[in-house]
JSON list of C-alpha atoms in Angstrom, two decimals:
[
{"chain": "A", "resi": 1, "resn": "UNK", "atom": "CA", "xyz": [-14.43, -18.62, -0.14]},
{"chain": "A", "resi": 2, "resn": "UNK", "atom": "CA", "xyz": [-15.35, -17.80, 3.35]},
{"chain": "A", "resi": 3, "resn": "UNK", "atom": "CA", "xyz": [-16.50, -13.94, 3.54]},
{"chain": "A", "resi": 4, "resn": "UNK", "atom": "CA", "xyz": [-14.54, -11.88, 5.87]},
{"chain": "A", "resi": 5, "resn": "UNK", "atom": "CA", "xyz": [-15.49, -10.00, 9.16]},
{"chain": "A", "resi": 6, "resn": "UNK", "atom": "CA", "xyz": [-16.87, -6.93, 8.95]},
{"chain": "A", "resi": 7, "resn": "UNK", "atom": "CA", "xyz": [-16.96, -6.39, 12.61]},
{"chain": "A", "resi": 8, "resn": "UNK", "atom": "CA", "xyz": [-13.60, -4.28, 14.08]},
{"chain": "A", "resi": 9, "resn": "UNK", "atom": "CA", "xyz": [-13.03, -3.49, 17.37]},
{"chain": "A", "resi": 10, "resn": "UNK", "atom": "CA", "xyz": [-10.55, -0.31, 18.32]},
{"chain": "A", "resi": 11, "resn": "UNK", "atom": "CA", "xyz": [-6.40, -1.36, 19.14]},
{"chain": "A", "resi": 12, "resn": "UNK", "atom": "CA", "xyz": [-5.08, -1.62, 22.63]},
{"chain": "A", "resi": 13, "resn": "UNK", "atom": "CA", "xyz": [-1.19, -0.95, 21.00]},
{"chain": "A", "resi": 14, "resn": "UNK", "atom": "CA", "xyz": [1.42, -1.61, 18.66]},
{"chain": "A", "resi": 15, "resn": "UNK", "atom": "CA", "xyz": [1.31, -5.24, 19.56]},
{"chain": "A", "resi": 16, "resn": "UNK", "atom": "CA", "xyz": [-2.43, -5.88, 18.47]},
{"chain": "A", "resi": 17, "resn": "UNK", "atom": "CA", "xyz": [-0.81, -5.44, 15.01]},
{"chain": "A", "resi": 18, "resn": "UNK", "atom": "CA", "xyz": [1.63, -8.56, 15.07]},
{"chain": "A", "resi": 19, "resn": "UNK", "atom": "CA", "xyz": [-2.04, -11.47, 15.00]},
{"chain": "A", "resi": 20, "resn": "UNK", "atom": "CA", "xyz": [-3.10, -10.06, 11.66]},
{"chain": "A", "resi": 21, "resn": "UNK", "atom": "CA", "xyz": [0.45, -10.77, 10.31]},
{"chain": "A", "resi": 22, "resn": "UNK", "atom": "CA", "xyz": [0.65, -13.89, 7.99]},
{"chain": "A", "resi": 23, "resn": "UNK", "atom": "CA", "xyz": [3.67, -14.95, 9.55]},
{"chain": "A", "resi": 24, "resn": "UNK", "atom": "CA", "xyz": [3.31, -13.48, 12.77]},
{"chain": "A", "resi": 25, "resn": "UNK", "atom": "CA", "xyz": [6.83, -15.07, 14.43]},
{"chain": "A", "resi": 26, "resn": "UNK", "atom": "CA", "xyz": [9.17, -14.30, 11.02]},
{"chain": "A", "resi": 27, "resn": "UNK", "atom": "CA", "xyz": [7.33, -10.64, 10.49]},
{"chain": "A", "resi": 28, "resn": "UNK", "atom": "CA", "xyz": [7.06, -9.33, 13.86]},
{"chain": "A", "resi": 29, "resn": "UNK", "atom": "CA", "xyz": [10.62, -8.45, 14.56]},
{"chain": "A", "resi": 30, "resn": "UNK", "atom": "CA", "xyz": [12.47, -5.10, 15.91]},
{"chain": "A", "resi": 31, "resn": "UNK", "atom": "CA", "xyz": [13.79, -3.49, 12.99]},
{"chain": "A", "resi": 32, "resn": "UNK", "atom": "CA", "xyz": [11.39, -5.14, 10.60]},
{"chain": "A", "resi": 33, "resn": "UNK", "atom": "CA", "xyz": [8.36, -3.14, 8.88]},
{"chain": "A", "resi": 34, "resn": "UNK", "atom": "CA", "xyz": [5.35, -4.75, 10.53]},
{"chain": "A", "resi": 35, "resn": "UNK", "atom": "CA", "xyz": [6.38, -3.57, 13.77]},
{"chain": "A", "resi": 36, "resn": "UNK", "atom": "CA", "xyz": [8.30, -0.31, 12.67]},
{"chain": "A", "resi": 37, "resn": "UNK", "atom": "CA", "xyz": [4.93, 0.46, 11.07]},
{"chain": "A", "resi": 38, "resn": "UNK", "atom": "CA", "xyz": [2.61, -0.51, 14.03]},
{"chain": "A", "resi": 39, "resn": "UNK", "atom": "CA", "xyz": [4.31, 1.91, 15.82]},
{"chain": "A", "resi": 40, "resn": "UNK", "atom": "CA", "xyz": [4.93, 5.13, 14.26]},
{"chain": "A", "resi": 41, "resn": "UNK", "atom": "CA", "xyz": [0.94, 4.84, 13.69]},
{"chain": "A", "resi": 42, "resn": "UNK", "atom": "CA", "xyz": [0.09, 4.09, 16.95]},
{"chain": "A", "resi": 43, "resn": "UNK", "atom": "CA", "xyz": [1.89, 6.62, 18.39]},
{"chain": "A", "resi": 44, "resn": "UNK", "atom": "CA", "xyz": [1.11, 9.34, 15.77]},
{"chain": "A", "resi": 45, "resn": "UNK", "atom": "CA", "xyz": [-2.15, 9.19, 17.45]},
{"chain": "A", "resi": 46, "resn": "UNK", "atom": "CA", "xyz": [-3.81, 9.85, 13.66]},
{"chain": "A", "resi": 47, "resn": "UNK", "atom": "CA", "xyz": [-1.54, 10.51, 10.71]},
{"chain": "A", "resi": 48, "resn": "UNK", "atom": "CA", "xyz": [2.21, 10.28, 11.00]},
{"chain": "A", "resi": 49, "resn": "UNK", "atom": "CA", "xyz": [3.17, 13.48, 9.27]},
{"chain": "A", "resi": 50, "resn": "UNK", "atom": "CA", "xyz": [5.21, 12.12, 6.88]},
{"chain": "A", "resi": 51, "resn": "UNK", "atom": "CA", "xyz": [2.24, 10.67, 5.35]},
{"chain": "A", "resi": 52, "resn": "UNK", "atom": "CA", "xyz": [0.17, 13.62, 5.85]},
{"chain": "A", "resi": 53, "resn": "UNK", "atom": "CA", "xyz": [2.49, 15.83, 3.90]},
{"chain": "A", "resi": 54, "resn": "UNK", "atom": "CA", "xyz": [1.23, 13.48, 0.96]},
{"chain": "A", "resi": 55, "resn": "UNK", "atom": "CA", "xyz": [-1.47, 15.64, 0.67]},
{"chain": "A", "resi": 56, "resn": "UNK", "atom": "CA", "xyz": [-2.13, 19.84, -0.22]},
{"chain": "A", "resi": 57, "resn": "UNK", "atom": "CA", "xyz": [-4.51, 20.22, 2.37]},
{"chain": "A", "resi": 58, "resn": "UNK", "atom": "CA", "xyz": [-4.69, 19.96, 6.72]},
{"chain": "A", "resi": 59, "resn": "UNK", "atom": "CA", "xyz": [-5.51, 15.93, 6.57]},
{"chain": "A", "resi": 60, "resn": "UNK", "atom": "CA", "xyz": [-7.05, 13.92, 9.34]},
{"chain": "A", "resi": 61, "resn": "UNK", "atom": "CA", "xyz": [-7.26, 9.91, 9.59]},
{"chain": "A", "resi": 62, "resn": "UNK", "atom": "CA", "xyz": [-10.88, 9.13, 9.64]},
{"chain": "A", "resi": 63, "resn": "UNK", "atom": "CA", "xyz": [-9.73, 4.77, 10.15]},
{"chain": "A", "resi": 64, "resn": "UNK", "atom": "CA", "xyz": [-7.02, 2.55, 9.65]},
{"chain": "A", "resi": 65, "resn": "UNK", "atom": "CA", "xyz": [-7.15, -0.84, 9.01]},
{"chain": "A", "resi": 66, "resn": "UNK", "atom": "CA", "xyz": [-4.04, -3.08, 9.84]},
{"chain": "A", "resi": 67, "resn": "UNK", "atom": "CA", "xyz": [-3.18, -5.80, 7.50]},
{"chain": "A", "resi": 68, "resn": "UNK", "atom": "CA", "xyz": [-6.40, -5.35, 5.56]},
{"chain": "A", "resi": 69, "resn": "UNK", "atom": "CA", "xyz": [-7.22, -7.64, 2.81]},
{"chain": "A", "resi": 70, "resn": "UNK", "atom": "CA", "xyz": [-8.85, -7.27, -0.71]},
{"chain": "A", "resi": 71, "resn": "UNK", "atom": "CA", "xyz": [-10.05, -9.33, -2.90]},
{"chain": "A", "resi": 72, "resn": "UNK", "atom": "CA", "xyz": [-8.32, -9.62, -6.65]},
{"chain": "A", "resi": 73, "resn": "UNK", "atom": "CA", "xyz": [-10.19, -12.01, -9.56]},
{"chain": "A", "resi": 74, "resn": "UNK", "atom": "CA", "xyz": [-8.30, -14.78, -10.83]},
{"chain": "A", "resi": 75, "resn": "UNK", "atom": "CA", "xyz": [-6.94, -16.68, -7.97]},
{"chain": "A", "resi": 76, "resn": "UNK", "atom": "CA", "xyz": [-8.20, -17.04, -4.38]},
{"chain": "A", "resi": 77, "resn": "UNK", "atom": "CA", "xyz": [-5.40, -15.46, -2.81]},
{"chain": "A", "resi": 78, "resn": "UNK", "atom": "CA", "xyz": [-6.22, -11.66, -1.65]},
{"chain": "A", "resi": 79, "resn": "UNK", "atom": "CA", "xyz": [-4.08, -8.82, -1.61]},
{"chain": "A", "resi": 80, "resn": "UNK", "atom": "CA", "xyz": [-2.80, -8.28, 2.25]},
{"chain": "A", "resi": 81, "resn": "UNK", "atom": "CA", "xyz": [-2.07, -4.76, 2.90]},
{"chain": "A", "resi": 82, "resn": "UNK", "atom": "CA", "xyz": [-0.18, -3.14, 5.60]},
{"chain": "A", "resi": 83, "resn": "UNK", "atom": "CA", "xyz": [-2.81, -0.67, 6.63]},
{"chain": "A", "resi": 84, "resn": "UNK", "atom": "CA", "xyz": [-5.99, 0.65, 4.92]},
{"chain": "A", "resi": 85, "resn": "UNK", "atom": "CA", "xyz": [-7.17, 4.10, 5.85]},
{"chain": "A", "resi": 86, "resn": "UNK", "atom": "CA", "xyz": [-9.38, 6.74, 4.96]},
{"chain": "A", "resi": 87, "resn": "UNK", "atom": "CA", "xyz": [-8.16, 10.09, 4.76]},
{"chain": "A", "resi": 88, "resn": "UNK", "atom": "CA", "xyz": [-10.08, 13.27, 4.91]},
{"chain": "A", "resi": 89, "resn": "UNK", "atom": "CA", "xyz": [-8.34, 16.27, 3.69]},
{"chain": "A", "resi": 90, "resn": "UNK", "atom": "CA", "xyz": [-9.89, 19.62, 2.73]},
{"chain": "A", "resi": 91, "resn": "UNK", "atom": "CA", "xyz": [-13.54, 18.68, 1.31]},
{"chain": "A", "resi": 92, "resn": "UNK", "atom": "CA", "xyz": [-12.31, 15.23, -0.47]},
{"chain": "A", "resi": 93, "resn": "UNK", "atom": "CA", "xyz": [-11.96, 11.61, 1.26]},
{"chain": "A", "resi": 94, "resn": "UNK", "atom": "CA", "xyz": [-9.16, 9.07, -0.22]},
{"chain": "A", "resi": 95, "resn": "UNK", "atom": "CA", "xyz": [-9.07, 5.96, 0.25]},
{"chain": "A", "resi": 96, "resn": "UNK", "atom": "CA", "xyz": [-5.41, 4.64, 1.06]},
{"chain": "A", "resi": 97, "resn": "UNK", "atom": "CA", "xyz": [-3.08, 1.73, 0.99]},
{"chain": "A", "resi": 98, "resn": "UNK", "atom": "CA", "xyz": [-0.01, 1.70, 3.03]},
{"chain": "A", "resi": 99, "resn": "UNK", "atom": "CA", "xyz": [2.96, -0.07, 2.08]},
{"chain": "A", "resi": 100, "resn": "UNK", "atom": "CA", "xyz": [5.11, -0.58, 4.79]},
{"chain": "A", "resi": 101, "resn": "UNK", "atom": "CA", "xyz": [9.52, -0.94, 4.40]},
{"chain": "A", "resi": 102, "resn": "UNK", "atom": "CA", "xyz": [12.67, -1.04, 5.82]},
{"chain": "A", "resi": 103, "resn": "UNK", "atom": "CA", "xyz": [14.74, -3.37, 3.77]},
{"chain": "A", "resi": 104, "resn": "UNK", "atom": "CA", "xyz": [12.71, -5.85, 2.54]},
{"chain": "A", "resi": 105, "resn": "UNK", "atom": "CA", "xyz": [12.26, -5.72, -1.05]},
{"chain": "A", "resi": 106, "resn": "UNK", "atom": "CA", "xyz": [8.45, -5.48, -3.43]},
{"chain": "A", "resi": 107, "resn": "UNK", "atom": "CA", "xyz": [8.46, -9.38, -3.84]},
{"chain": "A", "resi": 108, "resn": "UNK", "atom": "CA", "xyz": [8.64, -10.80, -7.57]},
{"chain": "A", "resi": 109, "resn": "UNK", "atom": "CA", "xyz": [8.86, -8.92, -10.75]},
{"chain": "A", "resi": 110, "resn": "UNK", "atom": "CA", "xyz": [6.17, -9.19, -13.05]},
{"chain": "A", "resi": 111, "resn": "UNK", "atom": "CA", "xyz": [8.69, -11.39, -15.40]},
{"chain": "A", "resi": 112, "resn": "UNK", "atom": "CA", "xyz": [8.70, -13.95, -12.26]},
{"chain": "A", "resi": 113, "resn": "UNK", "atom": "CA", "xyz": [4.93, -13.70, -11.15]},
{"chain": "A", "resi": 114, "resn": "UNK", "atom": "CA", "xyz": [3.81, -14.35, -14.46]},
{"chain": "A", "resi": 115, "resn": "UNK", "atom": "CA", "xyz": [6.28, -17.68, -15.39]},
{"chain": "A", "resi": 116, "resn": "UNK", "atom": "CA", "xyz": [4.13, -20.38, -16.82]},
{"chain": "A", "resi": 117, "resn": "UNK", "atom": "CA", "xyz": [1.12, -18.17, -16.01]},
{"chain": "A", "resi": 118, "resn": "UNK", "atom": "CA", "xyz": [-2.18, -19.71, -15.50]},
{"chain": "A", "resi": 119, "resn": "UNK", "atom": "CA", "xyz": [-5.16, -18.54, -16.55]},
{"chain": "A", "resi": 120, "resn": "UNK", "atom": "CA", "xyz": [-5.78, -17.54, -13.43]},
{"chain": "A", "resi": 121, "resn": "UNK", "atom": "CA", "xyz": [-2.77, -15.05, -13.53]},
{"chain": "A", "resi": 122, "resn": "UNK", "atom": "CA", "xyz": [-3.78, -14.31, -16.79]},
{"chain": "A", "resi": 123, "resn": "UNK", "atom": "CA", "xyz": [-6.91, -12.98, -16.03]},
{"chain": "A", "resi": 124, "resn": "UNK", "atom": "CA", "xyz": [-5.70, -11.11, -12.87]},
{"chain": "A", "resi": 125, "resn": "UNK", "atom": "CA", "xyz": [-2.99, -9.17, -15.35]},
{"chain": "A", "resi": 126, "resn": "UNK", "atom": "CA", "xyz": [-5.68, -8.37, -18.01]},
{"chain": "A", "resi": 127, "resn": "UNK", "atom": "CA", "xyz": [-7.64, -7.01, -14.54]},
{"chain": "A", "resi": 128, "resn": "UNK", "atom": "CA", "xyz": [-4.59, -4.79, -12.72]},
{"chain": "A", "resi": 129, "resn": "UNK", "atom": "CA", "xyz": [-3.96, -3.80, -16.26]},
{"chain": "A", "resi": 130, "resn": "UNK", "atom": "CA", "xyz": [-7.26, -2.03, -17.16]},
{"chain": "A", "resi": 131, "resn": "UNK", "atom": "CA", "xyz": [-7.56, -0.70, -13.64]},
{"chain": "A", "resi": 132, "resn": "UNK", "atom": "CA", "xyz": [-4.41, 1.35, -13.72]},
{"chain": "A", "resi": 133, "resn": "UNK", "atom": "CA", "xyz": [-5.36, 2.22, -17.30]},
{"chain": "A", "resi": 134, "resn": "UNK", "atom": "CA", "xyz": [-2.03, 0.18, -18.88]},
{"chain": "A", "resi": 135, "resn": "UNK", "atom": "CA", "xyz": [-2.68, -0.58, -22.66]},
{"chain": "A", "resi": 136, "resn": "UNK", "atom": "CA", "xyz": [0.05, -3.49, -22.13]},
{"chain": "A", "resi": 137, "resn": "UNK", "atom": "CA", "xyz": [1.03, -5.78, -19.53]},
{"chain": "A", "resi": 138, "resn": "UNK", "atom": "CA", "xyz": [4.16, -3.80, -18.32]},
{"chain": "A", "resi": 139, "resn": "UNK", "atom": "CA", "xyz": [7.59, -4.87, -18.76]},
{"chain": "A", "resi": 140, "resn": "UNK", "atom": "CA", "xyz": [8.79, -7.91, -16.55]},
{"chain": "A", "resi": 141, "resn": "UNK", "atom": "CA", "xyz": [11.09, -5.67, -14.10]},
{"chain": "A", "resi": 142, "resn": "UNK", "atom": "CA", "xyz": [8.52, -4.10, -12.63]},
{"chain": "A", "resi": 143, "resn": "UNK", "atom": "CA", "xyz": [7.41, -5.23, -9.06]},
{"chain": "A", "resi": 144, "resn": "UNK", "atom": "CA", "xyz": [3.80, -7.15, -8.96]},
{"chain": "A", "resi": 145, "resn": "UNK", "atom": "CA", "xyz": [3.54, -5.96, -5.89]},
{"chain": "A", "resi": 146, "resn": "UNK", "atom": "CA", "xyz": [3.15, -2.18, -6.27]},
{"chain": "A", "resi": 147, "resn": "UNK", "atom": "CA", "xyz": [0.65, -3.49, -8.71]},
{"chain": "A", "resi": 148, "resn": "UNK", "atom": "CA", "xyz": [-1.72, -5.23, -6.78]},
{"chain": "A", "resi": 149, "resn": "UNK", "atom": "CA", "xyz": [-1.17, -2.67, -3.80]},
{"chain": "A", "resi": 150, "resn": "UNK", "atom": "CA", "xyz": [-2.03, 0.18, -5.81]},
{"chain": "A", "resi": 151, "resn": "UNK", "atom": "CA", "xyz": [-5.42, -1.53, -7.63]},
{"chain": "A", "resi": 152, "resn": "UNK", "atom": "CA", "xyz": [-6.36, -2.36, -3.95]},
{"chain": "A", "resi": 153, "resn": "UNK", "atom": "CA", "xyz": [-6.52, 1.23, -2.95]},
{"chain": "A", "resi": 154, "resn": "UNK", "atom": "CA", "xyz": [-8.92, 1.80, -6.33]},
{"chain": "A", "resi": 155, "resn": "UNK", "atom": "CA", "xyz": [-11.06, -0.95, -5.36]},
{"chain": "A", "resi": 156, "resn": "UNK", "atom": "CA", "xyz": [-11.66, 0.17, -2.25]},
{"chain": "A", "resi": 157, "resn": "UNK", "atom": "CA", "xyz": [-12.10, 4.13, -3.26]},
{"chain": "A", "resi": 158, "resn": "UNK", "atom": "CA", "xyz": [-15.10, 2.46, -5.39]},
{"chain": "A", "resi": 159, "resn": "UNK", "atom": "CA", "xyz": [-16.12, 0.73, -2.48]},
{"chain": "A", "resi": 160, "resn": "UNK", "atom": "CA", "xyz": [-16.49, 3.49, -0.40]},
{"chain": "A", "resi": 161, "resn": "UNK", "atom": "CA", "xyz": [-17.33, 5.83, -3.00]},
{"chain": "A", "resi": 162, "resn": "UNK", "atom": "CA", "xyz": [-14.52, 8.07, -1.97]},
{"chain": "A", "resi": 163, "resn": "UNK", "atom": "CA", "xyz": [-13.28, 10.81, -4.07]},
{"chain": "A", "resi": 164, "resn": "UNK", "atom": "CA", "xyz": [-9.58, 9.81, -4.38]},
{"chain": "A", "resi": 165, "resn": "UNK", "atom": "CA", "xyz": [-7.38, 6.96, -4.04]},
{"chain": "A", "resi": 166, "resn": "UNK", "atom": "CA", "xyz": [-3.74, 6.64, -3.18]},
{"chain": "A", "resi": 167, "resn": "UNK", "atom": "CA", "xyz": [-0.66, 4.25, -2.60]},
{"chain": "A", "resi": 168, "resn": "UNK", "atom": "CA", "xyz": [1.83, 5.27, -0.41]},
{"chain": "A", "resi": 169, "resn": "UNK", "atom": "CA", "xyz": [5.31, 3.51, 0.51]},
{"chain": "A", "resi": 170, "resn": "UNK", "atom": "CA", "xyz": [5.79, 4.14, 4.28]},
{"chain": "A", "resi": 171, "resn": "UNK", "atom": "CA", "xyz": [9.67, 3.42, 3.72]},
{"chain": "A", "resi": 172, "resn": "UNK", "atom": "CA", "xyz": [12.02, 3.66, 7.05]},
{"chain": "A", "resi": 173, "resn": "UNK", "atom": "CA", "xyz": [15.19, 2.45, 5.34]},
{"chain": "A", "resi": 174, "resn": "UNK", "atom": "CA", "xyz": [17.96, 4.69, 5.85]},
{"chain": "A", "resi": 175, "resn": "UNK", "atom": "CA", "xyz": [19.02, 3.95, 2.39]},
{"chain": "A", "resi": 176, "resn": "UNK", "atom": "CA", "xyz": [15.63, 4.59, 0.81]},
{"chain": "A", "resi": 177, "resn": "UNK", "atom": "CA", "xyz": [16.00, 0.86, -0.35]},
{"chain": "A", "resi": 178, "resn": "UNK", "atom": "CA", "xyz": [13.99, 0.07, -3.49]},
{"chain": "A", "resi": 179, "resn": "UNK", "atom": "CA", "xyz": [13.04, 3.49, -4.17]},
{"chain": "A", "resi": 180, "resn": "UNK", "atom": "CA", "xyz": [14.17, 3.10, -7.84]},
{"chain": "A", "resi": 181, "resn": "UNK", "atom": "CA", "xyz": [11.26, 0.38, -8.09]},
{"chain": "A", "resi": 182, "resn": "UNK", "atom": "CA", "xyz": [9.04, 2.38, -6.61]},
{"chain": "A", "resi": 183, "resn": "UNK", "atom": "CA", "xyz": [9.87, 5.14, -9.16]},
{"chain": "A", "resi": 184, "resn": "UNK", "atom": "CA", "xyz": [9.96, 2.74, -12.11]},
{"chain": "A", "resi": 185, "resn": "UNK", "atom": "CA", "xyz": [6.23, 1.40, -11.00]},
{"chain": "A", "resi": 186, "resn": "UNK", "atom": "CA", "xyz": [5.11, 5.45, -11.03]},
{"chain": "A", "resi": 187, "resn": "UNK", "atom": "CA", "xyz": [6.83, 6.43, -14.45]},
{"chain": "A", "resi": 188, "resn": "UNK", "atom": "CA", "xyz": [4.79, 2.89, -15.88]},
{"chain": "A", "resi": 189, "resn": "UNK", "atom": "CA", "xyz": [1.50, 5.39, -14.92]},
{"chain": "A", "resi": 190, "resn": "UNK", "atom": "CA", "xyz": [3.22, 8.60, -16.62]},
{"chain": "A", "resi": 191, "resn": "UNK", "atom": "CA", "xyz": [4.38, 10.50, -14.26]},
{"chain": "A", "resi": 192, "resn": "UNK", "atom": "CA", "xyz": [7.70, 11.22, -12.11]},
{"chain": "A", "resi": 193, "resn": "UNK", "atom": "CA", "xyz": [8.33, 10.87, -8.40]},
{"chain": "A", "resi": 194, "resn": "UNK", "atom": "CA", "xyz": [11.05, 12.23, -5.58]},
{"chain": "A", "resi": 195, "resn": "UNK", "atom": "CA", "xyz": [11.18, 10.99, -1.95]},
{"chain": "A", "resi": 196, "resn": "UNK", "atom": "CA", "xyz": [8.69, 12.82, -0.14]},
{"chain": "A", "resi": 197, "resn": "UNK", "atom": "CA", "xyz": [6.87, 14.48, -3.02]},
{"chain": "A", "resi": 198, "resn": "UNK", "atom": "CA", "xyz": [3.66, 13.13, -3.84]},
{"chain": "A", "resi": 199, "resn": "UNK", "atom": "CA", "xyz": [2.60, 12.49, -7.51]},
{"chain": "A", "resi": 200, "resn": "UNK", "atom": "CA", "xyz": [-0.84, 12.40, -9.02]},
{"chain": "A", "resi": 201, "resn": "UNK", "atom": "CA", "xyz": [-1.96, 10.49, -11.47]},
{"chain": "A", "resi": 202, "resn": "UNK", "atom": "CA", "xyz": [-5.60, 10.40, -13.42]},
{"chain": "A", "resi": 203, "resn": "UNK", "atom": "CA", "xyz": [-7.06, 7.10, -13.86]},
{"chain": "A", "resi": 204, "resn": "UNK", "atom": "CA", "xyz": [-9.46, 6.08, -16.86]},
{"chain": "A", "resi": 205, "resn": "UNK", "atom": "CA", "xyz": [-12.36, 6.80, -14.97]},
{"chain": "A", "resi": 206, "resn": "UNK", "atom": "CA", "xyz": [-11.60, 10.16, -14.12]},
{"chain": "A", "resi": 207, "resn": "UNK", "atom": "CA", "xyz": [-10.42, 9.41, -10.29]},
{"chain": "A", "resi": 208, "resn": "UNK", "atom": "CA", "xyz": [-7.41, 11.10, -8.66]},
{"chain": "A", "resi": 209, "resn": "UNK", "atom": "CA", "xyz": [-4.63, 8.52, -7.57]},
{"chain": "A", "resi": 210, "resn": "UNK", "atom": "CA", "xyz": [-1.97, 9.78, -5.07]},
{"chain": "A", "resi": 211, "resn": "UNK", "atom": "CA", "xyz": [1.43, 7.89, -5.25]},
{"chain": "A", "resi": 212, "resn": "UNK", "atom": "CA", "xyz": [4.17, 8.75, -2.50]},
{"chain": "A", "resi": 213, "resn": "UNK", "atom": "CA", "xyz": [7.44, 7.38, -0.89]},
{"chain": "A", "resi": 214, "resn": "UNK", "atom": "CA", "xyz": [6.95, 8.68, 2.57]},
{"chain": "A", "resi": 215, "resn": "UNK", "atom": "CA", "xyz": [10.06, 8.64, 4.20]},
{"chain": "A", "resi": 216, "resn": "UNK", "atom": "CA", "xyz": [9.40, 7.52, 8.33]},
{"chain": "A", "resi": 217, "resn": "UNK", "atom": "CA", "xyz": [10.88, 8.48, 11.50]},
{"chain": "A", "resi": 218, "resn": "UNK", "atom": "CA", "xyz": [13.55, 5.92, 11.54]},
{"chain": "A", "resi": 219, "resn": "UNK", "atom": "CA", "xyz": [13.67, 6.18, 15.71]},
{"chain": "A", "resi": 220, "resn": "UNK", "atom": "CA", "xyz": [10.71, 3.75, 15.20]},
{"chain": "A", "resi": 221, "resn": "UNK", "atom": "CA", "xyz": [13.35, 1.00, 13.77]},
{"chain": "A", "resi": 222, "resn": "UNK", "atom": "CA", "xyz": [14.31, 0.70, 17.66]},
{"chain": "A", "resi": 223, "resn": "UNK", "atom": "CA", "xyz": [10.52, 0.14, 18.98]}
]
């Protein structure tokens, strides 16, 4: 596999966003997430403040990275998420995954994903699994996706040697579509969650993950 491009350069706008897509022409769409997203963080000029009230301290974004991809064993396919960005608040640094919705659902369940499983799949279960600290692979209705998203933002808080991690859905559905997923994926990891209340959960290690459903300016669905 190729290694990626560690060079950046700064945005020039919302629309910078829409080459990193995977499917730029079907993703990039008013009233879609990709460009709902691009927007409110653009013009948030830092945090949008829905996301910043994920954390107890004043909280400043440090970078974000747009559709920023990390590698998973198991399979050659990386996980491709919505934004990456470090996040100081008080003395402490967390390193964050963004999860950008409207109304589009977390992909496949688990019971889906892992249909005649190769080993491949196999492996990257038995992986996901003892990074979030699950003693079992978790039941099939929960949503691979907020799986993968959520190891992503532990890999990289190793990475970067950060002192937290966190995994937050940036949700601008007026309906708070899928939140009951969202929920069912935190309770897996022993805790409870509301809309807009951040939840904390201790990983094996001894590292603080965040979880939140950040509820966005829905103004942006227009943009």
């Amino acid at each position: 596999m190729a290694k990626a491009n560690r060079i950046y350069i700064p945005s020039s706008g919302p629309s910078a966003w829409k080459q990193f897509l995977a499917e730029p022409e079907k993703q990039w769409r008013t009233g879609y997430s990709a460009r709902t997203l691009a927007h409110s963080w653009e013009m948030s000029q830092g945090l949008p403040l829905e996301v910043a009230r994920m954390f107890p301290n004043e909280s400043e974004l440090l970078i974000a990275i747009p559709e920023h991809k990390v590698a998973l064993p198991g399979g050659g396919r990386e996980s491709q998420n919505d934004v990456f960005a470090l996040i100081r608040h008080g003395d402490l640094t967390c390193a964050s995954m963004i999860e950008g919705k409207v109304n589009e659902p977390f992909g496949p369940t688990i019971g889906d994903w892992m249909k005649e499983a190769s080993q491949g799949k196999l492996n990257r279960m038995t992986y996901l699994c003892d990074l979030l600290g699950l003693p079992v692979r978790p039941e099939a209705t929960i949503r691979y996706q907020l799986l993968h998203r959520t190891a992503s933002a532990i890999i990289e808080a190793k990475r970067f040697k950060t002192d937290e991690a966190a995994m937050f859905v940036h949700s601008f559905s007026p309906d708070r579509m899928w939140f009951q997923d969202f929920a069912a994926f935190v309770h897996l990891l022993g805790c409870s969650v509301m809309p807009d209340q951040p939840a904390e959960v201790r990983l094996p290690d001894g590292m603080l993950l965040r979880l939140g459903w950040a509820s966005g300016d829905m103004s942006f669905l227009a943009a």
